[in-house]
Amino acid sequence: MRFLPAGDLAVCVELGEAISVEVNTRVRALEFLILQKGLTGVVETVPAYSSLLVYYDPRAIGYEPLCGAITELVPQATTAVLPPPRIVELPCCYDDPELGFDLAAAAKRLELSSEDLIRLHAGAEYLVYFIGFTPGLPYMTGMPERINIARLDTPRTKTPPGSVGIGGIQCCIYSVESPGGFWILGRTPAPLYDPGASEPTLLRPGDRVRFRRIGRAEYDAIGAAVAARSYEPVIS
Amino acid sequence: MIRILDAGPQTTVQDLGRTGQMRYGIPPSGPVDRFAFVLANRLVGNPDTAAALECTLMGPRFELTAAGAVAVTGADMPVTVNGQAATGWRTIAVKAGDVVKLGPARTGVRSYIGFAGGIDVPLVLGSRSTYLRGRVGGLQGRALRKGDELAVLASGPVTPRRVARDAIPDYAIEPTVRAVLGPQADRFTEDGLRALFGGRYEVLPQSDRMGSRLRGARIEHTRGHDIISDGIALGSIQVPGDGQPIVLLVDRQSTGGYTKVATICSSDIWRVGQARPGQSLRFQAVPVDEAHRLLRESDTVLESAVREESA
């Protein structure tokens, strides 16, 4: 473990130097303990793959005492302290080239049928390591090795929100319109980021995500419900 | 009510910003220059948490529909009330129907207009701050436009105040901003660190509330510029592959995968946000405890900056 100063208002607590479920679980457990115990002087926390950024108020606690208090929590930071994860079902329409515009090309590159690619992608359960970069964007693990694919040679400048893509061993869901180099297999009508909602972001660190394959008619129906603010995401 | 007659290039409602949302990818927002923002509120008798306007390079022209008080701080924009020159960094009493105008900034980038009572827009995730890229907060998540109307919360009578002359920053100078090394200082060569703390860096026009892009001597990496993505603190000096620094500000991305060589002290970060494109700045490394001392010092300056007007 290392404490890396990030200016005078934050410290980066690095729990490992690799991307793994084990390290990330300890990051989320440490965050949970810090928030649960209301550690003096802590203002907010940002989990990432293998580190936790802890914002603090130096008027309330010094750098060394803060690092000391965090160090004491680290041995307890295991899966055991975390509440059971939420399981979020994300409807995803793969079967429309307008939405999953790279599906056929990605299948060809992977030497799979489109049907098998969809089945492999939708059949997996994904873990949200953390949310970052843009509002509500999940960094996830859990993609089957068989659909590991080099990113696009030329990233596109615009990808519509809700686009579900693969690149490397990552699955990405764009939360807002952004550039990017992922192969887009489909699109979810469930808003990952809705600035008008009381809780604008759908996913949280530690969530499990399952994709449910839907057709274009259901995609449009859910889209209409989202627009009418009557859509309820399926979370268990 | 504030009736916007001309909005200026980028005028937004800001308060001190949101907390607790970065773990969902939503940045804090709030004023780029917190020092000037807080003083604008204190000059009109508001708590520091009240919402005010942040104006960029050029201010708005607006009409007030009720009597009250306003104050302008930050970048030096010429202020007029009904065409008559008024002074920044002090309370300006206004009557119903008065038209206030802020012209182009002579020095600095961002001005703040405080209104007695504070601007009344809905709280979103605990804050009235506008986050432009995320389209939340402020007025419908966007910059102000001509024809917008903003409500102002009720306030009591306002005691006229002014900011002591020696507390008013000079934005025209080339500032030396202090920074704490890390979190990834070990990913840079000695030459790279010497470049950062030895030379001048010029502010580029592509700068905004997310970050200030700078250009100067290349800050050389030891081995690649990518890291396992981690959280990005206010004032982080991020250095991508081209070796040119980007200082991340209040609307920054919550996490990122580029190395961050150092982090600018919170006492000095406003200096970066007030440096105009073409203006240059220098960096100086300080340890964390010195950065905390600088913060206490700037708190002290802030506490003693506002005086009541002598009769």
XYZ file of C-alpha atoms in Angstrom:
547
model
C 0.000 0.000 0.000
C 1.205 3.518 -0.796
C -0.070 6.984 0.091
C 0.499 9.395 -2.773
C -0.174 13.077 -2.050
C -2.579 14.646 -4.546
C -2.117 18.260 -3.493
C -3.188 19.689 -0.154
C -6.823 18.531 -0.265
C -6.548 14.896 -1.332
C -4.470 11.762 -0.947
C -4.413 8.801 -3.306
C -4.413 5.486 -1.419
C -2.931 2.902 -3.778
C -3.772 -0.671 -2.757
C -2.179 -2.460 -5.695
C -0.546 -1.944 -9.047
C -2.724 -4.172 -11.201
C -6.311 -4.304 -12.381
C -8.021 -7.165 -10.572
C -11.314 -7.927 -8.859
C -9.394 -8.693 -5.667
C -7.643 -5.295 -5.446
C -10.723 -3.385 -6.560
C -12.852 -5.126 -3.935
C -10.436 -3.939 -1.251
C -10.626 -0.400 -2.697
C -14.430 -0.414 -2.463
C -14.362 -2.000 1.001
C -11.919 0.650 2.235
C -14.181 3.360 0.826
C -17.180 1.767 2.507
C -15.396 1.710 5.890
C -14.223 5.322 5.593
C -17.740 6.536 4.770
C -19.415 4.267 7.337
C -17.129 5.399 10.158
C -17.367 9.035 9.086
C -13.603 9.427 9.340
C -12.790 12.906 10.686
C -11.976 15.433 7.999
C -12.889 13.247 5.018
C -14.913 15.221 2.470
C -15.477 12.669 -0.296
C -13.971 9.622 -1.924
C -13.409 8.436 -5.504
C -12.706 4.740 -6.038
C -10.861 3.597 -9.170
C -9.379 0.246 -10.308
C -6.712 -0.128 -7.646
C -6.722 3.134 -5.685
C -8.998 5.344 -3.648
C -8.731 9.123 -3.853
C -9.661 10.579 -0.463
C -10.536 14.284 -0.370
C -10.071 15.853 3.057
C -10.259 19.178 4.825
C -6.770 19.995 6.148
C -8.373 22.415 8.632
C -9.934 19.344 10.294
C -7.148 16.748 9.949
C -3.469 16.754 8.990
C -1.921 14.595 6.287
C -0.094 12.182 8.613
C -3.018 11.596 11.019
C -5.313 10.977 8.035
C -2.925 8.422 6.511
C -2.635 6.817 9.959
C -6.415 6.536 10.363
C -6.773 5.025 6.877
C -3.920 2.565 7.520
C -5.799 1.271 10.564
C -8.855 0.478 8.406
C -6.991 -1.333 5.635
C -6.791 -4.793 7.328
C -10.596 -4.808 7.723
C -11.166 -3.787 4.098
C -12.364 -7.076 2.624
C -15.458 -8.384 0.839
C -16.944 -9.245 4.228
C -17.703 -5.608 5.079
C -19.396 -4.787 1.774
C -23.188 -4.942 1.542
C -24.510 -7.430 -1.047
C -24.136 -5.994 -4.548
C -27.079 -4.609 -6.509
C -27.867 -6.467 -9.701
C -28.844 -4.076 -12.469
C -30.527 -5.412 -15.583
C -29.744 -3.353 -18.660
C -31.995 -3.907 -21.665
C -29.867 -3.848 -24.804
C -30.928 -3.924 -28.439
C -28.305 -5.718 -30.527
C -30.547 -6.557 -33.446
C -30.651 -3.272 -35.296
C -27.679 -2.099 -37.377
C -28.682 1.487 -36.651
C -27.952 0.900 -32.933
C -25.338 -1.872 -32.948
C -23.533 -0.461 -35.951
C -20.264 -2.399 -35.445
C -21.840 -5.758 -34.568
C -21.338 -7.408 -37.957
C -17.775 -6.101 -38.391
C -16.787 -7.117 -34.843
C -18.245 -10.595 -35.348
C -16.290 -10.955 -38.562
C -13.067 -9.805 -36.902
C -13.630 -12.297 -34.066
C -14.577 -15.067 -36.518
C -17.903 -15.543 -34.801
C -21.463 -15.322 -36.050
C -23.295 -12.182 -34.930
C -25.608 -14.457 -32.988
C -22.708 -16.044 -31.063
C -21.152 -12.661 -30.347
C -24.445 -11.404 -28.909
C -24.876 -14.596 -26.916
C -21.366 -14.329 -25.422
C -21.685 -10.629 -24.665
C -25.187 -10.777 -23.195
C -24.532 -14.039 -21.374
C -21.848 -12.639 -19.077
C -22.271 -10.832 -15.752
C -20.215 -7.686 -15.366
C -18.839 -6.033 -12.231
C -18.678 -2.237 -12.061
C -15.152 -1.497 -10.801
C -15.912 2.198 -10.557
C -17.704 5.085 -12.250
C -15.621 7.758 -13.863
C -14.469 9.973 -16.669
C -17.951 11.147 -17.673
C -21.049 11.178 -15.434
C -22.343 7.661 -14.835
C -19.829 5.829 -17.079
C -19.036 2.364 -15.665
C -15.599 0.753 -15.845
C -16.477 -2.940 -15.861
C -14.929 -6.374 -15.866
C -16.377 -9.763 -16.709
C -16.205 -9.887 -20.477
C -15.550 -13.354 -21.923
C -11.968 -13.722 -23.174
C -13.299 -15.076 -26.492
C -14.555 -11.597 -27.488
C -11.334 -9.757 -26.596
C -10.846 -7.450 -29.578
C -8.324 -4.730 -30.506
C -9.854 -1.273 -30.350
C -10.908 0.540 -33.515
C -7.932 1.721 -35.573
C -9.535 5.124 -35.935
C -11.627 6.180 -32.944
C -14.899 7.781 -33.909
C -15.444 11.355 -32.829
C -19.011 10.838 -31.643
C -20.693 7.846 -30.064
C -24.335 8.162 -28.998
C -25.172 7.800 -25.297
C -26.303 4.294 -24.325
C -24.000 2.670 -26.885
C -22.670 -0.650 -25.602
C -19.201 -1.365 -26.919
C -16.269 -3.718 -26.590
C -12.543 -2.984 -26.917
C -9.679 -5.014 -25.509
C -11.125 -6.997 -22.640
C -13.346 -4.069 -21.662
C -17.048 -3.565 -22.122
C -18.048 0.095 -22.163
C -21.395 1.818 -22.008
C -21.278 5.447 -23.116
C -23.148 7.619 -20.623
C -23.026 10.793 -22.696
C -22.123 11.452 -26.323
C -18.342 11.050 -26.501
C -15.499 10.110 -28.816
C -14.213 6.561 -28.480
C -12.580 3.493 -29.945
C -14.986 0.731 -28.949
C -16.865 -1.577 -31.328
C -20.533 -0.789 -30.769
C -22.608 -3.971 -30.496
C -25.894 -2.478 -29.381
C -27.573 0.260 -27.402
C -29.445 0.403 -24.125
C -32.473 2.673 -23.859
C -31.930 2.920 -20.059
C -30.254 6.254 -19.322
C -26.943 5.822 -17.481
C -26.955 9.570 -16.980
C -30.123 11.631 -16.879
C -29.447 15.210 -15.771
C -33.157 15.787 -15.122
C -33.594 12.880 -12.688
C -33.311 13.201 -8.909
C -30.584 10.514 -9.044
C -28.907 11.298 -12.374
C -26.614 8.270 -12.523
C -27.959 4.721 -12.763
C -24.906 2.641 -11.841
C -22.709 2.618 -8.735
C -19.314 1.154 -7.967
C -19.704 -2.546 -7.102
C -22.943 -3.083 -9.047
C -23.366 -6.279 -11.083
C -24.657 -5.619 -14.587
C -26.584 -8.078 -16.737
C -27.644 -7.287 -20.272
C -31.084 -8.397 -21.421
C -31.427 -8.733 -25.167
C -34.411 -6.816 -26.496
C -35.831 -6.147 -29.940
C -36.261 -2.765 -31.584
C -39.946 -2.524 -30.605
C -39.136 -2.922 -26.904
C -36.176 -0.550 -27.280
C -38.535 2.096 -28.634
C -41.157 1.400 -25.952
C -38.594 1.778 -23.143
C -37.228 4.891 -24.834
C -40.734 6.388 -24.792
C -41.142 5.492 -21.101
C -37.778 7.131 -20.335
C -38.892 10.289 -22.143
C -42.183 10.254 -20.173
C -40.218 9.733 -16.924
C -42.177 6.547 -16.237
C -39.298 4.119 -16.775
C -38.153 2.184 -13.714
C -34.830 0.389 -14.058
C -34.801 -3.258 -12.944
C -32.537 -3.450 -9.896
C -32.450 -6.341 -7.440
C -35.344 39.346 -10.378
C -32.348 39.643 -12.682
C -33.287 40.137 -16.347
C -30.438 39.236 -18.678
C -30.196 41.775 -21.537
C -26.890 40.435 -22.887
C -25.352 37.283 -21.467
C -21.656 37.611 -22.362
C -19.729 34.658 -23.837
C -20.068 32.310 -20.866
C -21.953 33.427 -17.789
C -23.077 30.709 -15.377
C -24.679 30.402 -11.954
C -22.236 28.944 -9.414
C -22.170 28.294 -5.687
C -19.355 26.564 -3.793
C -19.999 23.365 -5.759
C -21.255 19.815 -5.174
C -19.668 17.296 -2.878
C -19.998 13.526 -2.832
C -20.803 13.130 -6.545
C -17.355 12.460 -7.974
C -17.753 8.759 -7.211
C -20.573 8.862 -9.776
C -18.448 10.740 -12.295
C -19.994 14.159 -11.606
C -17.404 16.874 -10.886
C -17.826 19.488 -8.139
C -18.120 22.530 -10.449
C -18.360 25.803 -8.488
C -16.218 28.897 -9.043
C -12.814 28.575 -10.718
C -11.654 31.445 -8.485
C -13.077 30.636 -5.075
C -11.305 33.560 -3.398
C -12.972 36.218 -5.591
C -16.292 34.334 -5.482
C -16.442 34.280 -1.676
C -15.621 37.994 -1.507
C -18.436 38.835 -3.967
C -20.852 37.145 -1.567
C -19.417 38.728 1.569
C -19.630 42.217 0.051
C -23.408 41.849 -0.226
C -23.827 40.233 3.194
C -24.402 36.694 1.869
C -23.122 33.464 3.346
C -20.241 32.009 1.291
C -22.595 29.284 0.062
C -24.942 31.677 -1.808
C -25.126 31.382 -5.593
C -23.593 34.130 -7.744
C -22.662 34.606 -11.407
C -19.327 33.637 -12.930
C -18.546 35.614 -16.103
C -15.816 34.725 -18.577
C -13.677 37.373 -20.344
C -16.695 39.626 -20.803
C -19.605 40.232 -18.513
C -23.332 40.413 -19.011
C -25.699 43.387 -19.115
C -28.723 42.931 -16.886
C -31.632 44.791 -15.340
C -32.681 44.434 -11.715
C -36.402 44.520 -11.063
C -36.035 45.283 -7.347
C -33.766 47.388 -5.169
C -30.877 45.616 -3.502
C -27.123 45.338 -3.626
C -24.602 43.754 -5.980
C -20.818 43.406 -5.931
C -18.314 42.593 -8.680
C -14.971 40.892 -7.961
C -12.398 38.873 -9.877
C -11.190 39.773 -13.380
C -11.076 43.509 -13.936
C -14.161 44.172 -16.054
C -15.335 47.785 -16.243
C -18.653 48.078 -14.366
C -21.384 50.591 -15.129
C -24.765 51.183 -13.528
C -27.126 52.986 -15.920
C -24.050 53.991 -17.912
C -22.255 55.536 -14.903
C -18.950 53.982 -13.896
C -19.081 51.940 -10.687
C -16.295 50.268 -8.710
C -15.480 46.618 -8.304
C -14.575 44.952 -4.996
C -17.178 46.978 -3.078
C -20.909 46.933 -2.372
C -22.966 48.656 -5.059
C -26.476 49.695 -3.965
C -29.015 49.346 -6.774
C -32.598 50.501 -7.346
C -35.398 48.778 -9.211
C -34.890 49.269 -12.949
C -31.122 49.811 -12.740
C -29.117 48.348 -15.614
C -25.717 46.923 -14.692
C -23.097 46.153 -17.324
C -19.700 44.482 -17.164
C -17.399 45.151 -20.127
C -14.468 43.101 -21.450
C -11.875 42.042 -18.870
C -8.739 44.212 -18.817
C -6.910 41.662 -16.653
C -7.897 38.194 -15.477
C -10.464 35.849 -17.017
C -13.347 35.355 -14.590
C -15.440 37.893 -12.703
C -18.048 37.207 -10.064
C -21.254 39.120 -9.456
C -22.783 38.669 -6.026
C -26.430 39.598 -5.398
C -27.744 40.330 -1.904
C -29.781 37.250 -0.948
C -28.147 35.036 -3.581
C -29.518 33.657 -6.861
C -32.470 31.331 -6.453
C -32.184 28.349 -8.792
C -33.113 24.806 -7.720
C -30.597 22.763 -5.749
C -29.452 19.811 -7.854
C -27.560 17.134 -5.902
C -27.149 19.657 -3.120
C -25.783 22.527 -5.194
C -26.834 25.398 -7.456
C -23.632 25.204 -9.520
C -23.841 24.807 -13.279
C -21.967 21.845 -14.780
C -22.065 22.680 -18.468
C -20.878 19.383 -19.981
C -23.262 17.415 -17.769
C -26.130 19.877 -18.363
C -27.034 20.062 -14.657
C -27.487 22.791 -12.073
C -27.703 26.563 -12.484
C -30.333 27.641 -14.979
C -31.360 24.457 -16.845
C -27.761 23.224 -16.791
C -26.569 25.818 -19.287
C -24.879 29.191 -19.626
C -27.149 32.233 -19.485
C -28.762 33.664 -22.608
C -30.353 36.948 -23.506
C -33.889 37.053 -22.115
C -33.239 34.752 -19.143
C -34.681 35.736 -15.791
C -33.185 34.708 -12.475
C -34.931 35.028 -9.121
C -33.024 36.393 -6.137
C -33.657 35.231 -2.571
C -34.824 37.793 -0.028
C -32.204 39.652 1.966
C -32.109 42.166 4.783
C -30.504 45.604 4.539
C -26.899 45.430 3.317
C -24.073 47.257 5.082
C -21.778 48.819 2.459
C -18.401 47.100 2.465
C -15.231 47.061 0.427
C -12.260 44.765 -0.031
C -8.999 46.143 1.364
C -6.752 47.333 -1.448
C -3.890 45.002 -0.519
C -6.204 41.981 -0.681
C -7.164 42.642 -4.321
C -5.040 40.410 -6.577
C -3.113 41.749 -9.540
C -4.056 39.385 -12.370
C -1.626 41.002 -14.842
C 1.535 39.644 -13.219
C 3.217 36.386 -14.159
C 2.253 34.246 -11.157
C 4.375 31.595 -9.496
C 1.990 28.857 -8.420
C 2.989 26.402 -5.737
C 2.429 22.675 -6.275
C 2.906 19.455 -4.327
C 4.756 16.695 -6.210
C 2.705 13.632 -7.031
C 0.749 11.446 -7.263
C 2.933 10.183 -10.166
C 6.063 12.345 -9.912
C 8.125 9.129 -10.023
C 7.003 8.629 -13.630
C 9.015 11.674 -14.781
C 12.716 12.156 -15.428
C 14.836 14.620 -13.464
C 15.042 16.715 -16.611
C 11.277 16.602 -16.874
C 10.828 17.878 -13.314
C 13.522 20.509 -13.864
C 11.627 21.718 -16.936
C 8.347 21.988 -15.007
C 9.843 23.914 -12.093
C 12.370 25.904 -14.117
C 10.574 27.326 -17.089
C 7.533 29.395 -17.963
C 4.345 27.861 -19.270
C 1.972 29.771 -21.475
C -1.813 29.407 -21.179
C -3.464 28.222 -24.404
C -6.843 29.400 -25.713
C -8.291 25.843 -25.519
C -8.618 26.286 -21.739
C -11.971 26.116 -19.983
C -13.575 25.226 -16.641
C -12.454 21.611 -17.086
C -8.799 22.493 -17.381
C -6.170 25.013 -18.415
C -3.958 23.791 -21.223
C -0.396 25.051 -21.055
C 2.593 25.074 -23.398
C 6.254 25.157 -22.481
C 9.328 22.972 -22.113
C 8.491 19.298 -22.504
C 7.956 17.436 -19.209
C 9.630 14.158 -19.979
C 8.317 10.778 -18.807
C 10.459 7.874 -17.687
C 8.287 5.088 -19.087
C 5.085 5.914 -20.876
C 2.347 8.334 -20.004
C -0.458 5.890 -19.227
C -1.330 4.723 -15.737
C -4.067 2.557 -14.303
C -6.863 5.162 -14.181
C -7.233 6.866 -10.814
C -9.083 9.819 -9.274
C -8.103 13.345 -10.328
C -7.765 16.012 -7.624
C -8.355 19.734 -8.117
C -5.220 21.328 -9.569
C -3.699 18.098 -10.872
C -1.042 18.776 -13.499
C -1.740 16.022 -16.004
C 0.923 15.303 -18.606
C -0.079 13.218 -21.630
C 2.350 11.840 -24.205
C 3.237 15.201 -25.742
C 4.803 16.326 -22.439
C 2.620 19.445 -22.228
C 0.729 20.056 -18.970
C -3.014 20.381 -18.451
C -4.086 21.793 -15.079
C -7.405 20.288 -14.087
C -10.025 22.611 -12.651
C -13.516 22.463 -11.133
C -15.334 20.762 -14.066
C -12.601 18.117 -14.455
C -13.200 14.471 -15.272
C -13.400 12.522 -11.983
C -10.878 9.878 -13.070
C -8.309 9.526 -15.821
C -5.473 7.441 -17.169
C -2.691 9.985 -17.740
C 0.210 10.604 -15.363
C -0.096 13.560 -13.001
C 3.277 15.047 -12.120
C 2.144 17.407 -9.349
C -0.947 19.054 -7.886
C -1.315 22.812 -7.513
C -2.020 24.063 -3.983
C -5.623 25.019 -3.322
C -4.400 28.444 -2.145
C -2.974 29.122 -5.631
C -5.272 27.313 -8.051
C -7.338 30.431 -8.763
C -4.219 32.047 -10.233
C -4.225 29.443 -13.007
C -7.915 30.070 -13.731
C -7.334 33.829 -13.911
C -4.325 33.601 -16.286
C -5.406 34.541 -19.811
C -4.464 32.769 -23.010
C -0.996 34.057 -23.898
C -0.157 34.867 -20.272
C 2.542 32.708 -18.694
C 3.073 31.227 -15.263
C 5.769 29.437 -13.307
C 5.637 26.511 -10.892
C 7.348 26.003 -7.554
C 7.401 22.706 -5.646
C 6.380 22.702 -1.965
C 5.834 19.864 0.519
C 2.319 19.019 1.759
C 2.733 20.706 5.161
C 3.859 23.922 3.474
C 0.778 23.726 1.228
C -1.381 23.452 4.354
C 0.362 26.490 5.845
C -0.327 28.416 2.614
C -3.996 27.455 2.852
C -4.211 28.780 6.449
C -2.484 31.949 5.287
C -4.966 32.444 2.449
C -7.846 31.764 4.890
C -6.455 34.577 7.062
C -6.237 36.966 4.103
C -9.840 36.116 3.219
C -11.037 36.653 6.801
C -9.564 40.137 7.024
C -10.179 41.238 3.404
C -13.638 42.785 3.809
C -14.062 46.077 5.691
C -17.098 48.194 6.354
C -17.046 51.427 4.376
C -15.961 54.303 6.570
C -18.575 57.039 6.725
